[in-house]
Coordinates of N, CA and C in Angstrom, one line a residue:
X1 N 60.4 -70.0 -16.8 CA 59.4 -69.8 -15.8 C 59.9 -70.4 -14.5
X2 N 59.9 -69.7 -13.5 CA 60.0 -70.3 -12.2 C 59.1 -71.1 -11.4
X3 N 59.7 -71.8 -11.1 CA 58.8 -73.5 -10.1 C 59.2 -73.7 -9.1
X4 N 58.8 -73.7 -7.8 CA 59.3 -74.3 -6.7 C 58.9 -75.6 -6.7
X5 N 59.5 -76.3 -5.9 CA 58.4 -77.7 -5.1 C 59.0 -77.8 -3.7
X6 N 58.0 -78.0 -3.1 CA 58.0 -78.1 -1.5 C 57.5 -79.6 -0.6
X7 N 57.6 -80.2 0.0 CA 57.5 -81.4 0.4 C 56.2 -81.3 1.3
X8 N 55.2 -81.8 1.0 CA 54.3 -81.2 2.0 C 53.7 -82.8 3.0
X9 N 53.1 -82.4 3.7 CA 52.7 -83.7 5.0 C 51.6 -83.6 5.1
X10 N 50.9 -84.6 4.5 CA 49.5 -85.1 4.5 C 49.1 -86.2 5.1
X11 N 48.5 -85.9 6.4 CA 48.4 -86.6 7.5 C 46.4 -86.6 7.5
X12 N 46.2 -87.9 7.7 CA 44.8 -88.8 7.4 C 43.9 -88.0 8.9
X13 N 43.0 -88.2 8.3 CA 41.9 -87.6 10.0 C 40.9 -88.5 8.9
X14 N 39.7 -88.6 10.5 CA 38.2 -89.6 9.7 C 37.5 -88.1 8.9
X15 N 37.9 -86.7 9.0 CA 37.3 -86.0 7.9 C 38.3 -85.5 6.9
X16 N 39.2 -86.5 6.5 CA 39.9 -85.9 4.8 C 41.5 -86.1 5.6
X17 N 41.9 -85.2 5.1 CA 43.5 -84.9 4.6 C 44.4 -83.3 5.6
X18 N 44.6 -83.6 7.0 CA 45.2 -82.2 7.0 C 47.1 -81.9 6.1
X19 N 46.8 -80.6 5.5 CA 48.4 -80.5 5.3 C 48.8 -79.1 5.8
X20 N 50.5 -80.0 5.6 CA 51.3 -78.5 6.5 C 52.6 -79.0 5.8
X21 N 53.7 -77.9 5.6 CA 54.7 -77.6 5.3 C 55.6 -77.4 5.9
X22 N 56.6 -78.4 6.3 CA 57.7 -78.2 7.2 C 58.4 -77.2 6.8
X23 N 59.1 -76.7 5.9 CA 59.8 -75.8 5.3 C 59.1 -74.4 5.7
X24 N 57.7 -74.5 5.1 CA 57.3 -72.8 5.7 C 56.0 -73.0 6.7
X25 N 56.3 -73.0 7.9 CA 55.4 -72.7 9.3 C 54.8 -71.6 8.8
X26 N 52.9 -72.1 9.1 CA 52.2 -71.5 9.0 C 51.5 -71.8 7.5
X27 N 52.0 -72.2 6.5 CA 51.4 -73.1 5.1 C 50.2 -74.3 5.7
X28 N 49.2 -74.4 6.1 CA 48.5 -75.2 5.9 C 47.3 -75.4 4.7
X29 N 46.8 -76.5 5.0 CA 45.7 -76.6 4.2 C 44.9 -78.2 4.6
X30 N 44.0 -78.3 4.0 CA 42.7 -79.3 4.5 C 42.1 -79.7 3.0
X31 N 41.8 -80.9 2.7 CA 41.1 -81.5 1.7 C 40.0 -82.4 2.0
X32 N 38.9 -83.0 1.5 CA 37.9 -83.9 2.3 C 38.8 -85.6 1.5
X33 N 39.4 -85.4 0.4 CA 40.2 -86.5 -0.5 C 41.6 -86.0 -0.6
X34 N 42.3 -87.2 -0.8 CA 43.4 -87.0 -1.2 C 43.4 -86.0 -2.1
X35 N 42.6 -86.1 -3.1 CA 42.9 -84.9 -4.1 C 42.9 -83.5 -3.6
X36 N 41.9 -83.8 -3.1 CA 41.2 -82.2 -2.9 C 42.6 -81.3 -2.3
X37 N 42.9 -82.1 -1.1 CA 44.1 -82.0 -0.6 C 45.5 -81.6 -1.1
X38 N 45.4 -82.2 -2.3 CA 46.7 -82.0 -3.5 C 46.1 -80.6 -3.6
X39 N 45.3 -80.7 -4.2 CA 45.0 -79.2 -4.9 C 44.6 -78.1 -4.3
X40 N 44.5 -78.3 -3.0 CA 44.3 -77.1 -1.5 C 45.2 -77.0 -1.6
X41 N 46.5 -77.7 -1.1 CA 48.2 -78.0 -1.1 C 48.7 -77.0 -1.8
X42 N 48.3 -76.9 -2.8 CA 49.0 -76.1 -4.3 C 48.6 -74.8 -4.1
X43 N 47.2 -74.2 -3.7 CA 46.8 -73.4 -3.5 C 47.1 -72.7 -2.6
X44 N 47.2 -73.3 -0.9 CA 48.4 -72.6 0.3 C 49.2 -72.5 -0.3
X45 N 49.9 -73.0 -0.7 CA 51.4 -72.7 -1.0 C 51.9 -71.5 -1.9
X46 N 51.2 -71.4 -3.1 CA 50.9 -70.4 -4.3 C 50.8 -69.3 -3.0
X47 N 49.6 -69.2 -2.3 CA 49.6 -67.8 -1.9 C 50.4 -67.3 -0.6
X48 N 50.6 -68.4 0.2 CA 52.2 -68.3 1.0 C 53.2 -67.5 0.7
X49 N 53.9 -68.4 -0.5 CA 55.1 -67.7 -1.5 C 54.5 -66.3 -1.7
X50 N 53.7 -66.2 -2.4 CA 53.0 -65.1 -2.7 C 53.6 -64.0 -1.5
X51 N 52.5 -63.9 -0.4 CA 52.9 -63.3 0.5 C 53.5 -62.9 0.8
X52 N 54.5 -64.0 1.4 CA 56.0 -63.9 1.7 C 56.7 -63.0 0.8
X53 N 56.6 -63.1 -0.6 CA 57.1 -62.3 -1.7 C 57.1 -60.5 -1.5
X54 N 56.0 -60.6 -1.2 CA 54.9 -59.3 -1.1 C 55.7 -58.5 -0.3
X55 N 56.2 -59.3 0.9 CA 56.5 -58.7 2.5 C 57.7 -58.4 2.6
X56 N 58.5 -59.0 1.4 CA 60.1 -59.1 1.4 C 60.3 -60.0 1.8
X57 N 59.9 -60.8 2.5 CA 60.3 -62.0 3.3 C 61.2 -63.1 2.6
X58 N 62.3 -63.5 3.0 CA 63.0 -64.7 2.3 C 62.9 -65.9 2.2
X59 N 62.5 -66.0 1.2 CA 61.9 -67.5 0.8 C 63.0 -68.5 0.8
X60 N 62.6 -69.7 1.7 CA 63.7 -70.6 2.3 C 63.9 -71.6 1.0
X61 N 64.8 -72.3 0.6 CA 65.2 -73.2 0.2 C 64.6 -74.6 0.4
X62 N 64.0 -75.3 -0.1 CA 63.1 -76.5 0.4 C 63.9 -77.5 0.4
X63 N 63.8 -78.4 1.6 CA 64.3 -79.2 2.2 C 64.3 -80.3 1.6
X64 N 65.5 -81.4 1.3 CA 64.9 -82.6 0.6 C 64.8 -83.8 1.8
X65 N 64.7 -83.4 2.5 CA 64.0 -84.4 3.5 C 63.2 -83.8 4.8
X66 N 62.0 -83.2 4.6 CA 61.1 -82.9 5.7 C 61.7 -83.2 7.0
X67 N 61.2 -82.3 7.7 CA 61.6 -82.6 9.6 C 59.6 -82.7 9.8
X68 N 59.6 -84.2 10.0 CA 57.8 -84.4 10.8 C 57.5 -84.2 11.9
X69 N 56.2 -83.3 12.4 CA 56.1 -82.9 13.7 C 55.7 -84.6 14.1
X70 N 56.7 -84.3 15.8 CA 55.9 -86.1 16.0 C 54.7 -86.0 16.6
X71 N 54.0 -85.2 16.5 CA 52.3 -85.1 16.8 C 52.0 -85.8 15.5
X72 N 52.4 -85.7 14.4 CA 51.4 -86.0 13.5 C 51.2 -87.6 13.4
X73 N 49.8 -87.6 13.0 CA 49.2 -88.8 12.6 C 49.9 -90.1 12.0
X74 N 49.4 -91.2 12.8 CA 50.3 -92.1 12.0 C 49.7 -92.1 10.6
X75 N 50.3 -92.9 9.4 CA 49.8 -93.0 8.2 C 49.7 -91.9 7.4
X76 N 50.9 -90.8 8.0 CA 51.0 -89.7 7.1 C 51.2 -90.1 5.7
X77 N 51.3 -89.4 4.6 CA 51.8 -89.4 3.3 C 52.8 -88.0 3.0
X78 N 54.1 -87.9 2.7 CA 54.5 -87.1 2.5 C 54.8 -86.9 0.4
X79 N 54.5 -86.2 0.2 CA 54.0 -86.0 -1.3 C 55.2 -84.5 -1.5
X80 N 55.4 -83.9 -2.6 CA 55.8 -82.5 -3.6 C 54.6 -82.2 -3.7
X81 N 54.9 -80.8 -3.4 CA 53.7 -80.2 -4.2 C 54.4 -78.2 -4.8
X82 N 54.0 -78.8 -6.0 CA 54.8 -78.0 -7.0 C 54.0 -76.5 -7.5
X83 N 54.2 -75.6 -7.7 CA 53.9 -74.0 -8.1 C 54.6 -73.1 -8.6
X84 N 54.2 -72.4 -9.6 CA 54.8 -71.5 -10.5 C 54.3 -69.9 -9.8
X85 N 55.4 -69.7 -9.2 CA 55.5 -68.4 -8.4 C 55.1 -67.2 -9.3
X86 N 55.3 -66.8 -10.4 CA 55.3 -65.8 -11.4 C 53.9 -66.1 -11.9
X87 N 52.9 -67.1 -12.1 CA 52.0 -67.5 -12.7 C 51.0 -66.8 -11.7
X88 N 51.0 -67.5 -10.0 CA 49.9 -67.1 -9.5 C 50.4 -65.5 -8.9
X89 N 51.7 -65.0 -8.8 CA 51.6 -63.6 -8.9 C 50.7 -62.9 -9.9
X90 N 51.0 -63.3 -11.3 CA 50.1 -62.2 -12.4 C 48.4 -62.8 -12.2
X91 N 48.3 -63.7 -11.2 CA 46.7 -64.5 -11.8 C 46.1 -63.0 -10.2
X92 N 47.0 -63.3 -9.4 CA 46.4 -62.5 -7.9 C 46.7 -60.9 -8.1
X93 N 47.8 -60.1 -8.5 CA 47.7 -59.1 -8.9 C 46.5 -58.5 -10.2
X94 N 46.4 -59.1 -10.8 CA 45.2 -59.0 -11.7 C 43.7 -59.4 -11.9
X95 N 43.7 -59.9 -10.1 CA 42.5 -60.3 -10.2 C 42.1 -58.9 -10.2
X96 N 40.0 -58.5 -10.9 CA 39.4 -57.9 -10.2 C 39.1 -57.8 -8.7
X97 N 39.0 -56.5 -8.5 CA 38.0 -56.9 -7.0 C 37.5 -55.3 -7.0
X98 N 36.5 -55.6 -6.2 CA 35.5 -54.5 -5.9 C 35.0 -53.4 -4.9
X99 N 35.3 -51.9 -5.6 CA 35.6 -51.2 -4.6 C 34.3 -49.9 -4.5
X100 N 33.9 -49.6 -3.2 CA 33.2 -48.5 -3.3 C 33.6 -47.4 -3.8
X101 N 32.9 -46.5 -4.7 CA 33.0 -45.2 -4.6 C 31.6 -44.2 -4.1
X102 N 32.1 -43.0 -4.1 CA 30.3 -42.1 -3.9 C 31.1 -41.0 -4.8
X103 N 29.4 -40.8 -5.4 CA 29.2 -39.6 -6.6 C 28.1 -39.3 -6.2
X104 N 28.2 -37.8 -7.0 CA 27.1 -37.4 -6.5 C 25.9 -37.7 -7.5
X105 N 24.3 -37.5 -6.6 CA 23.4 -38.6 -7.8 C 23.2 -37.9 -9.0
X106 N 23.3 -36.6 -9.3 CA 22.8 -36.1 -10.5 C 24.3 -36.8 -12.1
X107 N 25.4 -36.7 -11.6 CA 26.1 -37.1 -12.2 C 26.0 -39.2 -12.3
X108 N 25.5 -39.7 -11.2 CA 25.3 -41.0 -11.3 C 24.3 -41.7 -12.5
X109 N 23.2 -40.6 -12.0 CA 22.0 -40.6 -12.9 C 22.4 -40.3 -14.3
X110 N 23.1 -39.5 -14.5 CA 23.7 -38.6 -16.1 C 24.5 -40.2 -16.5
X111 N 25.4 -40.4 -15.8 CA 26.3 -41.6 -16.6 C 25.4 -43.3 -16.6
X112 N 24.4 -43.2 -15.8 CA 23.6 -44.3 -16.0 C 22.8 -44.1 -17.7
X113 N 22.5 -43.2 -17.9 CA 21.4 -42.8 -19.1 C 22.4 -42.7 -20.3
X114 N 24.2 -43.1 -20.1 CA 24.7 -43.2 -21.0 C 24.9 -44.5 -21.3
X115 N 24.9 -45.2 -20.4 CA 25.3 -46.9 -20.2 C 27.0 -47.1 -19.7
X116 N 27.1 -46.1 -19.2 CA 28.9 -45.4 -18.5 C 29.2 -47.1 -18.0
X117 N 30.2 -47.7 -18.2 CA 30.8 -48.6 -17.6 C 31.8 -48.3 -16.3
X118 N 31.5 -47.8 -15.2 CA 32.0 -47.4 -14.2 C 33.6 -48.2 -14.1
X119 N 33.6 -49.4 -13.8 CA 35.1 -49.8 -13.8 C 35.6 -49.2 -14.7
X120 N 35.4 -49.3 -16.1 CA 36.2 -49.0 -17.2 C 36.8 -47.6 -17.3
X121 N 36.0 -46.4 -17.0 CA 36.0 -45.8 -17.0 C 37.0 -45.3 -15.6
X122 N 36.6 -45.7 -14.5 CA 37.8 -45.3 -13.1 C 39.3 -45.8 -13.6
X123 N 39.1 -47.3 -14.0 CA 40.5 -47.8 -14.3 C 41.4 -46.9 -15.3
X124 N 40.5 -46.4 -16.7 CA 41.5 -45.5 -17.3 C 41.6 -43.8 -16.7
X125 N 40.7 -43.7 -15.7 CA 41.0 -42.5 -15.3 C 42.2 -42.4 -14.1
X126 N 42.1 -43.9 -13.3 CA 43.1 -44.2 -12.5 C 44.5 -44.2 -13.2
X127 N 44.5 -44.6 -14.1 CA 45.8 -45.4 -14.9 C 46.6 -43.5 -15.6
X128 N 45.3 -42.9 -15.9 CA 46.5 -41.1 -16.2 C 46.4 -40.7 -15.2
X129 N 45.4 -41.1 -14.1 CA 46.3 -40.2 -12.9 C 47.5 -40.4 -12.5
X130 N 47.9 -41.6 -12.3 CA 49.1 -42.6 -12.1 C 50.0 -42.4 -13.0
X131 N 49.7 -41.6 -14.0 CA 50.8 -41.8 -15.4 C 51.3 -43.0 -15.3
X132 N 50.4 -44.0 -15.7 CA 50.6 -45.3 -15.8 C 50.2 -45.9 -17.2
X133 N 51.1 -46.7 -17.5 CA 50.5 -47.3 -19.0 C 49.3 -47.9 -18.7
X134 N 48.5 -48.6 -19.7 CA 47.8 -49.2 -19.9 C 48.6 -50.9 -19.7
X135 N 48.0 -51.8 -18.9 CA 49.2 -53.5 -18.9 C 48.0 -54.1 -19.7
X136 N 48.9 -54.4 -20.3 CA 48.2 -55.8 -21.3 C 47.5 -56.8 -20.8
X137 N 46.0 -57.2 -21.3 CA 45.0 -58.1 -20.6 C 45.9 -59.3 -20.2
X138 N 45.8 -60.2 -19.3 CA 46.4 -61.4 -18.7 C 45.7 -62.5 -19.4
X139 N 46.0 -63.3 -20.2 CA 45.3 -64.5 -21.0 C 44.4 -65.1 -19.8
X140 N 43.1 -65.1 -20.7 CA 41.6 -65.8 -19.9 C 41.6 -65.0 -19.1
X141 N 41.7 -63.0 -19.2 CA 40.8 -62.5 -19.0 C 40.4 -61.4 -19.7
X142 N 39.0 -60.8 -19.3 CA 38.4 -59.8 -20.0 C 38.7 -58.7 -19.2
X143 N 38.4 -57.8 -20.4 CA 38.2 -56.1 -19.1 C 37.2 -55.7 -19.7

């Protein structure tokens, strides 16, 4: 499984933790705690790469010694912060999400009085339109 780790700069304010990523401009994030911070950290970054990935864009090589903006705060902490590239691709391509459609009502009404599960039903009608397989559920989730 693939892992990056990236050096990230967590610089103190009287509200929390700002962080930013020398390596990739434009990665921020904000925590009210150290933690929170770590675990915002992980979460920009995850969907950064992501992105980046999405876009073609070439993902840089992470630096083993940060370049710090000298704006930043004194009493920075410079920490890793580590993500599994392939993990939060299948967690974000598989999320649900929710989309309009319009039907007309007599047919709305007909599949309501069956108990029609509308996603379920679009998804496998989507999936032969597409002559597309069926992908196997993603562990910890349902369909």
């Amino acid at each position: 499984m693939r892992k990056l780790s990236y050096l990230a700069v967590f610089e103190p304010s009287k509200d929390g933790y700002g962080v930013y990523f020398p390596d990739l401009p434009g990665c921020v994030s904000f925590g009210a705690t150290f933690e929170e911070a770590q675990r915002e950290a992980a979460d920009a970054l995850g969907l950064h790469i992501y992105g980046m990935e999405k876009d073609g864009e070439p993902i840089p090589e992470p630096s083993k010694v940060p370049e710090i903006d000298p704006d930043t705060a004194p009493g920075y902490l410079v920490s890793p912060v580590v993500i599994f590239p392939d993990m939060v691709k299948n967690e974000l391509d598989n999320k649900r999400v929710k989309t309009n459609i319009t039907l007309p009502a007599w047919l709305k009404e007909a599949a309501e009085q069956k108990g029609v599960n509308y996603s379920r039903v679009l998804e496998t009608a989507l999936l032969d339109y597409l002559n597309m397989p069926p992908s196997p559920k993603p562990p910890g989730q349902s369909r």
